[in-house]
CSV table of C-alpha atoms in Angstrom, one decimal:
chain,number,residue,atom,x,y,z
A,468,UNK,CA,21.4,-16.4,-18.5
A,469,UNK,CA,22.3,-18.9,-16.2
A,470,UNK,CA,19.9,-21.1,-14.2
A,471,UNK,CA,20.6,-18.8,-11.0
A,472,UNK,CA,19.1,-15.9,-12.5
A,473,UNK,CA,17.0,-17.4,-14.2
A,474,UNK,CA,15.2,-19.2,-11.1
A,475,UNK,CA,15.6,-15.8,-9.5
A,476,UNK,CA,13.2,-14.0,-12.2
A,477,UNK,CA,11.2,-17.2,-12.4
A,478,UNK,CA,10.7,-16.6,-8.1
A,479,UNK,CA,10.3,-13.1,-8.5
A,480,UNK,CA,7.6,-13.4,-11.6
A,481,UNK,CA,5.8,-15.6,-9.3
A,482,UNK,CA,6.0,-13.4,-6.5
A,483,UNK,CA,5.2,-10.0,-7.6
A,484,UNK,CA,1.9,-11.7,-9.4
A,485,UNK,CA,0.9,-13.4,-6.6
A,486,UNK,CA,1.0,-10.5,-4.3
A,487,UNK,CA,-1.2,-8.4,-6.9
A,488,UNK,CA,-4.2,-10.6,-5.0
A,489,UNK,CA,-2.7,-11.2,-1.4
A,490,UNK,CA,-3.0,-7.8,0.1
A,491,UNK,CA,-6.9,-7.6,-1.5
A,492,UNK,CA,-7.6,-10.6,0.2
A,493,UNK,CA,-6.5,-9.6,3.4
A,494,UNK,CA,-8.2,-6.0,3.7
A,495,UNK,CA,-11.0,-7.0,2.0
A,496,UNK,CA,-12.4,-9.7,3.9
A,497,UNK,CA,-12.0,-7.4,7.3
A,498,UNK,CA,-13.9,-5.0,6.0
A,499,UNK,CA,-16.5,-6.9,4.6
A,500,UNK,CA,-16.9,-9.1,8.3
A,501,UNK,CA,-17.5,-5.5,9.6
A,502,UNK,CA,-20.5,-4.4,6.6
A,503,UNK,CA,-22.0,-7.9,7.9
A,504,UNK,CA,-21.4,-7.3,11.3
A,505,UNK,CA,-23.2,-4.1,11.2
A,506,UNK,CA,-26.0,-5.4,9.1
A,507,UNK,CA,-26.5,-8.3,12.0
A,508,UNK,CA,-26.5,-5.4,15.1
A,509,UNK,CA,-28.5,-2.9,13.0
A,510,UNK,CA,-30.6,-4.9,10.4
A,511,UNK,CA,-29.9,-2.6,7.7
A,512,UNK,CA,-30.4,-4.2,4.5
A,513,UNK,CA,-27.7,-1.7,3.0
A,514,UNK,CA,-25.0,-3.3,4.9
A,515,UNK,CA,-26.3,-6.8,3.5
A,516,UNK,CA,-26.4,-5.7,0.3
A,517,UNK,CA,-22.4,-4.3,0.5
A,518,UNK,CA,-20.9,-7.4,2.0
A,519,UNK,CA,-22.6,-9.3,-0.8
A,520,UNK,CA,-21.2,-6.5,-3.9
A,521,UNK,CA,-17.8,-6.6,-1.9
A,522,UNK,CA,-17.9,-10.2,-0.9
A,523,UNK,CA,-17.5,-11.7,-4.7
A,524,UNK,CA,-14.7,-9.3,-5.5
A,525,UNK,CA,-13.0,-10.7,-2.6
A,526,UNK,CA,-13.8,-14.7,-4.3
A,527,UNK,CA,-12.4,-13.8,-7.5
A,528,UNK,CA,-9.7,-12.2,-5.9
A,529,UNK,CA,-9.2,-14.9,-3.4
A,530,UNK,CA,-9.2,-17.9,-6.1
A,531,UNK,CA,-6.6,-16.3,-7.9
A,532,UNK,CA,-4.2,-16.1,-4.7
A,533,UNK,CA,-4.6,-19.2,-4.0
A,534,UNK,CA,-3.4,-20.9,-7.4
A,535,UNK,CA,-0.7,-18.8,-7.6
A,536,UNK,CA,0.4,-19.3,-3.9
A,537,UNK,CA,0.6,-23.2,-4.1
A,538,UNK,CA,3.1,-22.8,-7.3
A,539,UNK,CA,5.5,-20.8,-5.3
A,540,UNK,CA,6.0,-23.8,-2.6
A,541,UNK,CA,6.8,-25.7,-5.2
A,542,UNK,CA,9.3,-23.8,-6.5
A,543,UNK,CA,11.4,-24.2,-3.2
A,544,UNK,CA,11.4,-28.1,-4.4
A,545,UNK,CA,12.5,-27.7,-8.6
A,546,UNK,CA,14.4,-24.3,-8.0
A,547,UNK,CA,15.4,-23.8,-4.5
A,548,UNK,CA,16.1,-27.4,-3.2
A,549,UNK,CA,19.9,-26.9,-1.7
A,550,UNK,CA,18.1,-24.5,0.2
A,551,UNK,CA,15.1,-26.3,1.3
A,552,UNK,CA,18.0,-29.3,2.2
A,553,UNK,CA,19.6,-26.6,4.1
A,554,UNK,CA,16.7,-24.7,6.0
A,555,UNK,CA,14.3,-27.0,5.5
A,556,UNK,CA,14.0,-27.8,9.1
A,557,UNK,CA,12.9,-24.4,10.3
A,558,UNK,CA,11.4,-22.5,7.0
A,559,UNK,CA,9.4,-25.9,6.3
A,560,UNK,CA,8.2,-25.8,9.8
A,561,UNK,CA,6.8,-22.8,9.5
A,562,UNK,CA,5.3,-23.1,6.3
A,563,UNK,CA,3.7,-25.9,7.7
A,564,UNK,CA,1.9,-24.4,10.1
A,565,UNK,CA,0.7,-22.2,8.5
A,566,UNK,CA,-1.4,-24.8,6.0
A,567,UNK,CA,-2.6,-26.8,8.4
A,568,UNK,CA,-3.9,-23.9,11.6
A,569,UNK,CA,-4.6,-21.0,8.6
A,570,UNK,CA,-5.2,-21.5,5.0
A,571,UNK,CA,-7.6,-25.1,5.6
A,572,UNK,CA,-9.4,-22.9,8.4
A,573,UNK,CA,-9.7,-19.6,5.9
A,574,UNK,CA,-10.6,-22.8,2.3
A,575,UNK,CA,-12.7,-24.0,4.5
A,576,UNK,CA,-14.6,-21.1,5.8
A,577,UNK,CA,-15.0,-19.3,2.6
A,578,UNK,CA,-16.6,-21.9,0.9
A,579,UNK,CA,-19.3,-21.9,4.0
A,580,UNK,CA,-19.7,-18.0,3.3
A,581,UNK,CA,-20.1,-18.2,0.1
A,582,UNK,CA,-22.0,-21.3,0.1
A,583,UNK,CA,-24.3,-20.1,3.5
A,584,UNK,CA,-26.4,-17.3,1.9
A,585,UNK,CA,-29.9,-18.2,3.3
A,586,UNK,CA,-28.3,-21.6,4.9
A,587,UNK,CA,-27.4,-20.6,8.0
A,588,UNK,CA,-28.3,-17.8,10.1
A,589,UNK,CA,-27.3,-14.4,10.2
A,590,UNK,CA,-24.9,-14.4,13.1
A,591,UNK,CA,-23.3,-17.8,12.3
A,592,UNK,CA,-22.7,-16.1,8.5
A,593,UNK,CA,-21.3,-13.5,10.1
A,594,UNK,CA,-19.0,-15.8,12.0
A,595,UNK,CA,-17.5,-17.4,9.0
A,596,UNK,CA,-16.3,-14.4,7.3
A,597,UNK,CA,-15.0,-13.3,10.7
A,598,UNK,CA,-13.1,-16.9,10.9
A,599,UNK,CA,-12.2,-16.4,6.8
A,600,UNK,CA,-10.5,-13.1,7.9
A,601,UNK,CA,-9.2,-14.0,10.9
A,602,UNK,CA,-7.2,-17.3,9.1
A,603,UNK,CA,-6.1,-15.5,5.9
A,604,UNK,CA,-4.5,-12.8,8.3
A,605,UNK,CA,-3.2,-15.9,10.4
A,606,UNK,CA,-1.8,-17.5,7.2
A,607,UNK,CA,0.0,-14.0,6.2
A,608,UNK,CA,1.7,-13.7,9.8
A,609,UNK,CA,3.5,-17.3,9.3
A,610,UNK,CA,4.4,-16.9,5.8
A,611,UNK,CA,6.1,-13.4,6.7
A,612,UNK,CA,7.5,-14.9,9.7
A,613,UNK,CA,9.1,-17.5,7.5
A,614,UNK,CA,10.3,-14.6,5.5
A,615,UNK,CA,11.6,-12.7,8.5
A,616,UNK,CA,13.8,-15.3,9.6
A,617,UNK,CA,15.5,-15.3,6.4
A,618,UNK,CA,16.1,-11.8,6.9
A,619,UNK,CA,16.9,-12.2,10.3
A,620,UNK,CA,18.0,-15.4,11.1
A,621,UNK,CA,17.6,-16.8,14.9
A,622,UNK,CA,17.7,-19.6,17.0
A,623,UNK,CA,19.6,-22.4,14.9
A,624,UNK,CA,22.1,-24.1,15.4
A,625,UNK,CA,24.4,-26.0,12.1
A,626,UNK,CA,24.6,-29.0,12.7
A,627,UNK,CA,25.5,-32.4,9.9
A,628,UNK,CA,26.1,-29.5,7.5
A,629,UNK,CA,22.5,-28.1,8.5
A,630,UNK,CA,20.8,-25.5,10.0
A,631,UNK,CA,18.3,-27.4,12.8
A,632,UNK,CA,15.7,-25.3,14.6
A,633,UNK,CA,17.1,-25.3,18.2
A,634,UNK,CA,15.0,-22.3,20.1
A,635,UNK,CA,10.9,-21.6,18.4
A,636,UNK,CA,10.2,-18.9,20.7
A,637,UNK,CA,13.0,-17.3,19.6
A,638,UNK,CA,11.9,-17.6,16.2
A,639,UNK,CA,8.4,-16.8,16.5
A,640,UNK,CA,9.3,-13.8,18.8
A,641,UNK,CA,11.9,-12.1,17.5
A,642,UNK,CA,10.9,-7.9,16.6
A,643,UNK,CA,11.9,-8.0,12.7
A,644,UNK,CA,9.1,-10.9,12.4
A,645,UNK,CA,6.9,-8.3,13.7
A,646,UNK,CA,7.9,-5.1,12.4
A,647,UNK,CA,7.1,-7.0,8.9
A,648,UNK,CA,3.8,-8.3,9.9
A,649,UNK,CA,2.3,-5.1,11.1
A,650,UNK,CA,4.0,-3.3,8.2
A,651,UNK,CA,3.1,-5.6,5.4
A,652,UNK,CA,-0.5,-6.4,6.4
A,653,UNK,CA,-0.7,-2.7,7.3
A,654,UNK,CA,0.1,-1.8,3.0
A,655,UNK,CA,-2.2,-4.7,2.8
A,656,UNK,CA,-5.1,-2.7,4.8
A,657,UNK,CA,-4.2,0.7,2.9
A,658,UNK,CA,-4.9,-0.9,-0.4
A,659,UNK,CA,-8.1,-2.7,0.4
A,660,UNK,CA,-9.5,1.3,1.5
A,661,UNK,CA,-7.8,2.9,-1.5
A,662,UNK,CA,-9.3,-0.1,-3.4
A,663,UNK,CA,-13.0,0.6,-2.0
A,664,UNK,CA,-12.5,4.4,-2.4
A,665,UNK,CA,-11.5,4.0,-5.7
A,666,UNK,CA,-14.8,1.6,-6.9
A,667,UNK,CA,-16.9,4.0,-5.0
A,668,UNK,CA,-15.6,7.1,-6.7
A,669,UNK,CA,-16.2,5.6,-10.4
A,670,UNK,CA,-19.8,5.4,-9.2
A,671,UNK,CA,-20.5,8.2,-7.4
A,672,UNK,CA,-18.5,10.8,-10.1
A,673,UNK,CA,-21.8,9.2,-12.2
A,674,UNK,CA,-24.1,9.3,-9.5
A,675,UNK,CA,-25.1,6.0,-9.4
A,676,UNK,CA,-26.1,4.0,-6.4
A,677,UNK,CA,-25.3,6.8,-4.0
A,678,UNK,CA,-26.3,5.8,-0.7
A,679,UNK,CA,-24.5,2.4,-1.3
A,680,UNK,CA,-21.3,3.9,-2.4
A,681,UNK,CA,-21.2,6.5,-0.3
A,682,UNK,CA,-21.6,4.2,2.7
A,683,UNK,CA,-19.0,2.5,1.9
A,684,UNK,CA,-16.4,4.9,0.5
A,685,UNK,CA,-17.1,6.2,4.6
A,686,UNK,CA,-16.0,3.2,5.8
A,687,UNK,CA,-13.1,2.5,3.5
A,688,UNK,CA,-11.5,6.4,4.7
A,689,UNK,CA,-11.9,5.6,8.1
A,690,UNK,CA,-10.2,2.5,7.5
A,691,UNK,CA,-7.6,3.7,5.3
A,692,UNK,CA,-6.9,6.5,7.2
A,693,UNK,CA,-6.2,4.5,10.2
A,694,UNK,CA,-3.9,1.8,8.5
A,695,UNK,CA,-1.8,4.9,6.8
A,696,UNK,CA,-1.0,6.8,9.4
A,697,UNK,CA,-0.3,3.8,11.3
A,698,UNK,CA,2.3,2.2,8.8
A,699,UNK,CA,4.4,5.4,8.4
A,700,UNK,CA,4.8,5.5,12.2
A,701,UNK,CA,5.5,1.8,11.8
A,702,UNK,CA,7.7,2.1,9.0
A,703,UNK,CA,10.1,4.3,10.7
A,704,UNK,CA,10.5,1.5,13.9
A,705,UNK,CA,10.6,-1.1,11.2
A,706,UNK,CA,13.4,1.2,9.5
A,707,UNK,CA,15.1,1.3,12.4
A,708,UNK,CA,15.2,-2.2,12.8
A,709,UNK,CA,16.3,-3.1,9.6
A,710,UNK,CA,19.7,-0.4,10.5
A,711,UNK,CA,20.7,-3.0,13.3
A,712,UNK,CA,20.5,-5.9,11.6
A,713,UNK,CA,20.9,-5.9,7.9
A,714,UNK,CA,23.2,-2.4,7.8
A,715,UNK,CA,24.3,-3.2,3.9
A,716,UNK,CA,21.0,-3.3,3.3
A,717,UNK,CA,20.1,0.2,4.5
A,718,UNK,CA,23.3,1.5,2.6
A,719,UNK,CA,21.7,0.4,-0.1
A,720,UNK,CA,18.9,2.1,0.5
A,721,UNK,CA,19.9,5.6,1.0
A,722,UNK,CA,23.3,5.4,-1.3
A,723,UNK,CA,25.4,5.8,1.3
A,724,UNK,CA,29.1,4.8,0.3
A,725,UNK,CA,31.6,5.8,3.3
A,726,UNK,CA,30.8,4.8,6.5
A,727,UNK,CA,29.9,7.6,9.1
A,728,UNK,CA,29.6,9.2,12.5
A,729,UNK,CA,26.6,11.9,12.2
A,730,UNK,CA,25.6,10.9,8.9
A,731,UNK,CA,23.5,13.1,7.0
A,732,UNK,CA,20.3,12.8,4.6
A,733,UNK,CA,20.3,13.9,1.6
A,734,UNK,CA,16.9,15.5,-0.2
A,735,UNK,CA,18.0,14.2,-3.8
A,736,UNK,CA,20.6,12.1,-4.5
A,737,UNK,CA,21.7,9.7,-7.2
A,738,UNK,CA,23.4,6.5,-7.4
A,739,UNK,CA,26.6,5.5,-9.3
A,740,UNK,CA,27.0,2.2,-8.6
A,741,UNK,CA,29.8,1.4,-11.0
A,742,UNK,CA,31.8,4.4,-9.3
A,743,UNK,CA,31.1,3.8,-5.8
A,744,UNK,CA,29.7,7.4,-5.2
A,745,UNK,CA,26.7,9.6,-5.8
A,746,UNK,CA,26.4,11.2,-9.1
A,747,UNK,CA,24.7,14.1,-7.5
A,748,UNK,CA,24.0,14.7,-3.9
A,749,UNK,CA,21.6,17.4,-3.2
A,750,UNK,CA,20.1,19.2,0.5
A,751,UNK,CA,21.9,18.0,2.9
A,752,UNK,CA,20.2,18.0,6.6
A,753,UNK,CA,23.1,17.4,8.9
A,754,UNK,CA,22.7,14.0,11.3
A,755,UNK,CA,19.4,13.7,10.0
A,756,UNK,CA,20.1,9.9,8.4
A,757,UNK,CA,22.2,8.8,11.8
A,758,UNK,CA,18.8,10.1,13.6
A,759,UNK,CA,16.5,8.1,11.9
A,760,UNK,CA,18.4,5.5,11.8
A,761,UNK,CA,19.8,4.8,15.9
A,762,UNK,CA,17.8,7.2,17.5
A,763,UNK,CA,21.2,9.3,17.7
A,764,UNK,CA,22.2,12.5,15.6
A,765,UNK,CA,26.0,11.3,16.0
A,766,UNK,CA,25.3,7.5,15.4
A,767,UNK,CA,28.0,5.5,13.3
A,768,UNK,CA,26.1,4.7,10.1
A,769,UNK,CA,27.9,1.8,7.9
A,770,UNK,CA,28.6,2.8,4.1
A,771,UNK,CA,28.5,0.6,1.4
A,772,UNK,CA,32.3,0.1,1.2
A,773,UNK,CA,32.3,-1.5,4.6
A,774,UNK,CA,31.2,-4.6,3.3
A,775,UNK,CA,33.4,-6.9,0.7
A,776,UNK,CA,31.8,-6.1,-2.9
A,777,UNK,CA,30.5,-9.2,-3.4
A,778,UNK,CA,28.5,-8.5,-0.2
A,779,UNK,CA,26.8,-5.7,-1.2
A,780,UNK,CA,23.4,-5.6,-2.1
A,781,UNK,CA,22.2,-4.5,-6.1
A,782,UNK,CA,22.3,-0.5,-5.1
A,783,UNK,CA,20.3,1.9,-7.7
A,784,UNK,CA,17.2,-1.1,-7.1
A,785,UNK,CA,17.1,-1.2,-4.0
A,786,UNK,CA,17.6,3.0,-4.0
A,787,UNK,CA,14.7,4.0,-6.3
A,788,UNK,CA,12.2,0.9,-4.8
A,789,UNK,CA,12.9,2.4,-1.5
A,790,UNK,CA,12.0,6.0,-2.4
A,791,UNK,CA,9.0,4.7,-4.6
A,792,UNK,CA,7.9,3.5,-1.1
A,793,UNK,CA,8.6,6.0,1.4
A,794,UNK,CA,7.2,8.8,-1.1
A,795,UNK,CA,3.8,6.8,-1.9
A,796,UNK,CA,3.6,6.3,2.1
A,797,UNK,CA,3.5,9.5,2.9
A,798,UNK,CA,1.1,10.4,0.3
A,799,UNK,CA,-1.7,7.9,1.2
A,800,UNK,CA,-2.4,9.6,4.8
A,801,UNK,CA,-2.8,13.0,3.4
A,802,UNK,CA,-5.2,11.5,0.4
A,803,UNK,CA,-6.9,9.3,3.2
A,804,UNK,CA,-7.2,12.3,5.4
A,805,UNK,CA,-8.8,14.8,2.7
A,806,UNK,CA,-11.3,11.3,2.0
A,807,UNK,CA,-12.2,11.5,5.7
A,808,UNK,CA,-12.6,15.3,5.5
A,809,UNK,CA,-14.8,15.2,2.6
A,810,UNK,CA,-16.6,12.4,3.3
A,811,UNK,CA,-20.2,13.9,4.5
A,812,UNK,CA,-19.8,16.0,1.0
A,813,UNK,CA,-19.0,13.5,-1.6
A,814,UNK,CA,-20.8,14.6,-4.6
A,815,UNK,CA,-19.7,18.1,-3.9
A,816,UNK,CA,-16.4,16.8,-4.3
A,817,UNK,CA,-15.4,15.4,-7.8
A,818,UNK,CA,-11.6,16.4,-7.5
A,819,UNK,CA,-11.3,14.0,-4.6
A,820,UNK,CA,-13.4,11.5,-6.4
A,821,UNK,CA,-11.5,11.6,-9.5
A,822,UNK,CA,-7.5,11.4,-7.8
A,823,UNK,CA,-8.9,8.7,-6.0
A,824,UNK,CA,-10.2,6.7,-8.4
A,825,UNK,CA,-6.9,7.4,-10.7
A,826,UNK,CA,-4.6,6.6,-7.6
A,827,UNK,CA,-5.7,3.0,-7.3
A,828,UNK,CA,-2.5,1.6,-8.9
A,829,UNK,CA,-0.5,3.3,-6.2
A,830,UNK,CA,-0.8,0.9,-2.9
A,831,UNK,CA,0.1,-1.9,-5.6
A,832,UNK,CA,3.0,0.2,-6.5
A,833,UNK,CA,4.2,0.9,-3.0
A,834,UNK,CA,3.5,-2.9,-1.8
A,835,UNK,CA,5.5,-4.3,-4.7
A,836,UNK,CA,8.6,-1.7,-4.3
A,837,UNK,CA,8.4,-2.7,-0.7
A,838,UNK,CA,9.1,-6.3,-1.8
A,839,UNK,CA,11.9,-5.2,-3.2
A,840,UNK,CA,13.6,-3.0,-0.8
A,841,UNK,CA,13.5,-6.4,1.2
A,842,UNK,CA,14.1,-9.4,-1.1
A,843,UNK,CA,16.7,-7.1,-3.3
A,844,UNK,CA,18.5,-5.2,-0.6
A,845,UNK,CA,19.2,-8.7,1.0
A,846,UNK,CA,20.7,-10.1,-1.9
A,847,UNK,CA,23.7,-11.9,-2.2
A,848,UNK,CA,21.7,-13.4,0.6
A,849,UNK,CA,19.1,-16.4,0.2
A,850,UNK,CA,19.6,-16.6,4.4
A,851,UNK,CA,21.2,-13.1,5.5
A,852,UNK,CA,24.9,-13.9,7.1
A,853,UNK,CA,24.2,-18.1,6.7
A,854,UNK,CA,23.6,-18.6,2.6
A,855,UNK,CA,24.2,-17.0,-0.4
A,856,UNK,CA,21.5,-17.5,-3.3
A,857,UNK,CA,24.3,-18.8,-5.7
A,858,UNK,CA,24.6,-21.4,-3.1
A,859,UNK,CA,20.5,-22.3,-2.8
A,860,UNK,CA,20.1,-23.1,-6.7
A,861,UNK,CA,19.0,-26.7,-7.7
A,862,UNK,CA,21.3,-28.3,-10.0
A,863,UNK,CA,19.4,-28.4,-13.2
A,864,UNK,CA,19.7,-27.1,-16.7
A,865,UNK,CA,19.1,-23.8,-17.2
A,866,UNK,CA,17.2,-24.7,-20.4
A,867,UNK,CA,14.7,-26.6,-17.8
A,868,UNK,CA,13.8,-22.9,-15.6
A,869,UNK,CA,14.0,-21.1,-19.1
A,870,UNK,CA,11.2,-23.1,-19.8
A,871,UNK,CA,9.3,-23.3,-16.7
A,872,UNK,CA,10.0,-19.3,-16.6
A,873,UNK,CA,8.2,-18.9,-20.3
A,874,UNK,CA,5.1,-21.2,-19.2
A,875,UNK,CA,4.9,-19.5,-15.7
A,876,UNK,CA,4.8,-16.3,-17.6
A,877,UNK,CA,2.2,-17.3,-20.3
A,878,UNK,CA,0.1,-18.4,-17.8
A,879,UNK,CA,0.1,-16.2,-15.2
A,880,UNK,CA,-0.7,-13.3,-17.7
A,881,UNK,CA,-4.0,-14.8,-18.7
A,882,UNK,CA,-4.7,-15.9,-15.3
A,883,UNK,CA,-3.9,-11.9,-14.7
A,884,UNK,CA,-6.0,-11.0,-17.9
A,885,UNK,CA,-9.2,-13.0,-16.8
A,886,UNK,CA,-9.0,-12.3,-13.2
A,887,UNK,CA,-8.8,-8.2,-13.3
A,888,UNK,CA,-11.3,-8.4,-16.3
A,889,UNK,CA,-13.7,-10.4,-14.1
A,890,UNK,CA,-12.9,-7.9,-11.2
A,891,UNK,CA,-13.5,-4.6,-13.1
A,892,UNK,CA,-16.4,-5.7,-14.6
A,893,UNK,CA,-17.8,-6.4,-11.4
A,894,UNK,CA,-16.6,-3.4,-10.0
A,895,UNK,CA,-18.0,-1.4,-13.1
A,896,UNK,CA,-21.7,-2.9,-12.8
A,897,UNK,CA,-22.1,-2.5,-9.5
A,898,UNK,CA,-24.8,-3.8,-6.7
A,899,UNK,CA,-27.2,-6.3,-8.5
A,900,UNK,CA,-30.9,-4.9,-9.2
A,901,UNK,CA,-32.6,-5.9,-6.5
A,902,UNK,CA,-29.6,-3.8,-4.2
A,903,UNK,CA,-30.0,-0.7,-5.9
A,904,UNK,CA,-31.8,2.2,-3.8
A,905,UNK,CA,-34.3,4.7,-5.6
């Protein structure tokens, strides 16, 4: 392999691990500012006792984010530094706001929660993990904006062989920075619920701890529930959004070679990438892909061979992560719903308790294909329309990122290994003696 793909697997190794613990972090720590919220207005000891259980899944959770967050920056210096010369000015901006107004805020606030117990008051405890959820959300909205602009890139100009940041607002403003907030922190949301459901139904299938797993596998459905429904609306806006400004991108996603007018969608189709066509095409519904897409049943839609080969995204990836996606999406409201409906008749329910507690891999399933319906279908792309990732690579061996690749990989697994062991054995034991209720 050549130090190109190599650095890209080395970046997307480093990715896809880190955001195993990001979306935990971010759903967590709302819902467990609420359980203490609740246990300040009401006094209920219950609600104490659940921020507490929840609140040191969410540490080991967090810590792990964090180390493997800070290796990715530095990636963008060993691997990526033609691109950080390039952009440097305006994705290093942003990346820099983000450390200094989020992540010291959320550092610094979770060691006060975690440190506080019996330190501070009740309402000032409940403040910090209102302030800890409050900047780790914060720190997600400038890292994805930084992301969004290399989807979407906006007010630069090139100057000295550079892009210079010439317009912020314009940057900070622009919709596809916010159709990817609101849809990734959204996923984010869904799996924190599914991941609370999913604790509480190990427990209450064995009928242990009832009240306290039952409370919260309550407020997790509502939650869930909320966040799924939401995204799908979302998703299809987002979708939209994606048509008007990356359209060999959304060829890539639905397989669709010739460009045009009314274009339909098909219920099962498959990919021949090599030939330029679908192997099979199944179910057509007339218009049905112009619709979604523009808004418009007769709506041009842009085929694959609109754009010069060499411009065209990796097709059959970008295809199935995109249908992992959509297909998971849609599931998680109707699982979320029948939670909500079942939710005063729990233990009357082991069915629900037992697909939920299997279906927890599925929001990290549907969050990771949804990273790479973005970072694949924008490929050969580092900055869409300004730089291709050939042209981003640092010049060094490739024997240096094969390297770097093997340690990063050895690593991260243990890291992996200890964290989720940690996690589920937490999870697995449950409130501590003193929070159990007869």
């Amino acid at each position: 392999m050549d130090v190109l793909m190599l650095s890209r697997l080395q970046f997307a190794a480093a990715t896809f691990f880190h955001f195993l613990f990001v979306p935990l972090t971010l759903g967590l720590s709302v819902l467990i500012a609420v359980m203490e919220t609740r246990y300040v207005r009401t006094g209920d000891e219950q609600y104490l006792k659940m921020a507490k259980f929840w609140g040191r899944i969410f540490l080991i959770n967090f810590a792990i984010g964090v180390v493997t967050g800070i290796t990715l920056e530095f990636q963008f210096g060993t691997n990526w530094a033609r691109y950080s010369r390039y952009v440097g000015d305006i994705f290093g901006s942003l990346l820099a706001i983000e450390a200094t107004a989020a992540f010291f805020l959320e550092s610094t606030f979770v060691a006060v929660w975690a440190l506080g117990w019996n330190r501070l008051s009740a309402k000032a405890h409940a403040v910090t993990i209102w302030l800890v959820a409050l900047a780790g959300n914060l720190s997600a909205v400038w890292i994805l904006m930084a992301n969004a602009w290399m989807q979407h890139p906006v007010g630069y100009t090139i100057r000295n062989g550079r892009a210079e940041l010439t317009d912020f607002m314009a940057v900070v403003t622009q919709p596809f920075a916010w159709h990817t907030i609101v849809h990734t922190v959204g996923a984010a949301y869904i799996l924190s619920g599914f991941f609370v459901m999913a604790v509480s139904a190990y427990h209450l299938l064995r009928r242990r701890h009832v009240a306290f797993f039952t409370r919260s596998f309550r407020m997790a459905a509502a939650f869930s529930l909320i966040f799924s429904v939401a995204v799908v609306i979302q998703g299809h806006l987002h979708g939209s959004e994606v048509a008007k400004v990356q359209p060999a991108k959304l060829a890539a996603m639905e397989s669709l070679w010739e460009t045009r007018s009314g274009a339909p969608q098909f219920l099962f189709s498959l990919p021949d990438e090599a030939g330029e066509r679908n192997r099979v095409e199944i179910g057509a519904i007339p218009n049905l892909l112009s619709l979604l897409a523009y808004h418009s049943p007769d709506a041009e839609v842009k085929g694959l061979k609109a754009f010069p080969p060499d411009e065209r995204p990796p097709v059959t990836l970008t295809f199935f992560a995109f249908r992992t996606m959509i297909a998971l999406g849609f599931l998680f409201p109707l699982l979320a719903f029948w939670a909500w409906l079942r939710r005063n008749r729990l233990l009357e329910s082991p069915r629900l308790l037992k697909v939920l507690m299997f279906a927890l891999p599925l929001p990290y399933l549907a969050a990771q294909a949804g990273w790479v319906v973005a970072e694949v279908g924008r490929q050969p792309w580092v900055v869409y329309g300004v730089m291709k990732t050939s042209d981003a690579v640092s010049p060094i061996a490739a024997q240096q990122v094969a390297v770097s690749l093997a340690a990063f990989v050895l690593v991260y697994s243990l890291l992996g290994a200890a964290a989720f062991y940690l996690i589920g054995r937490h999870a697995r034991r449950g409130p501590e003696p003193s929070a159990v209720e007869s």
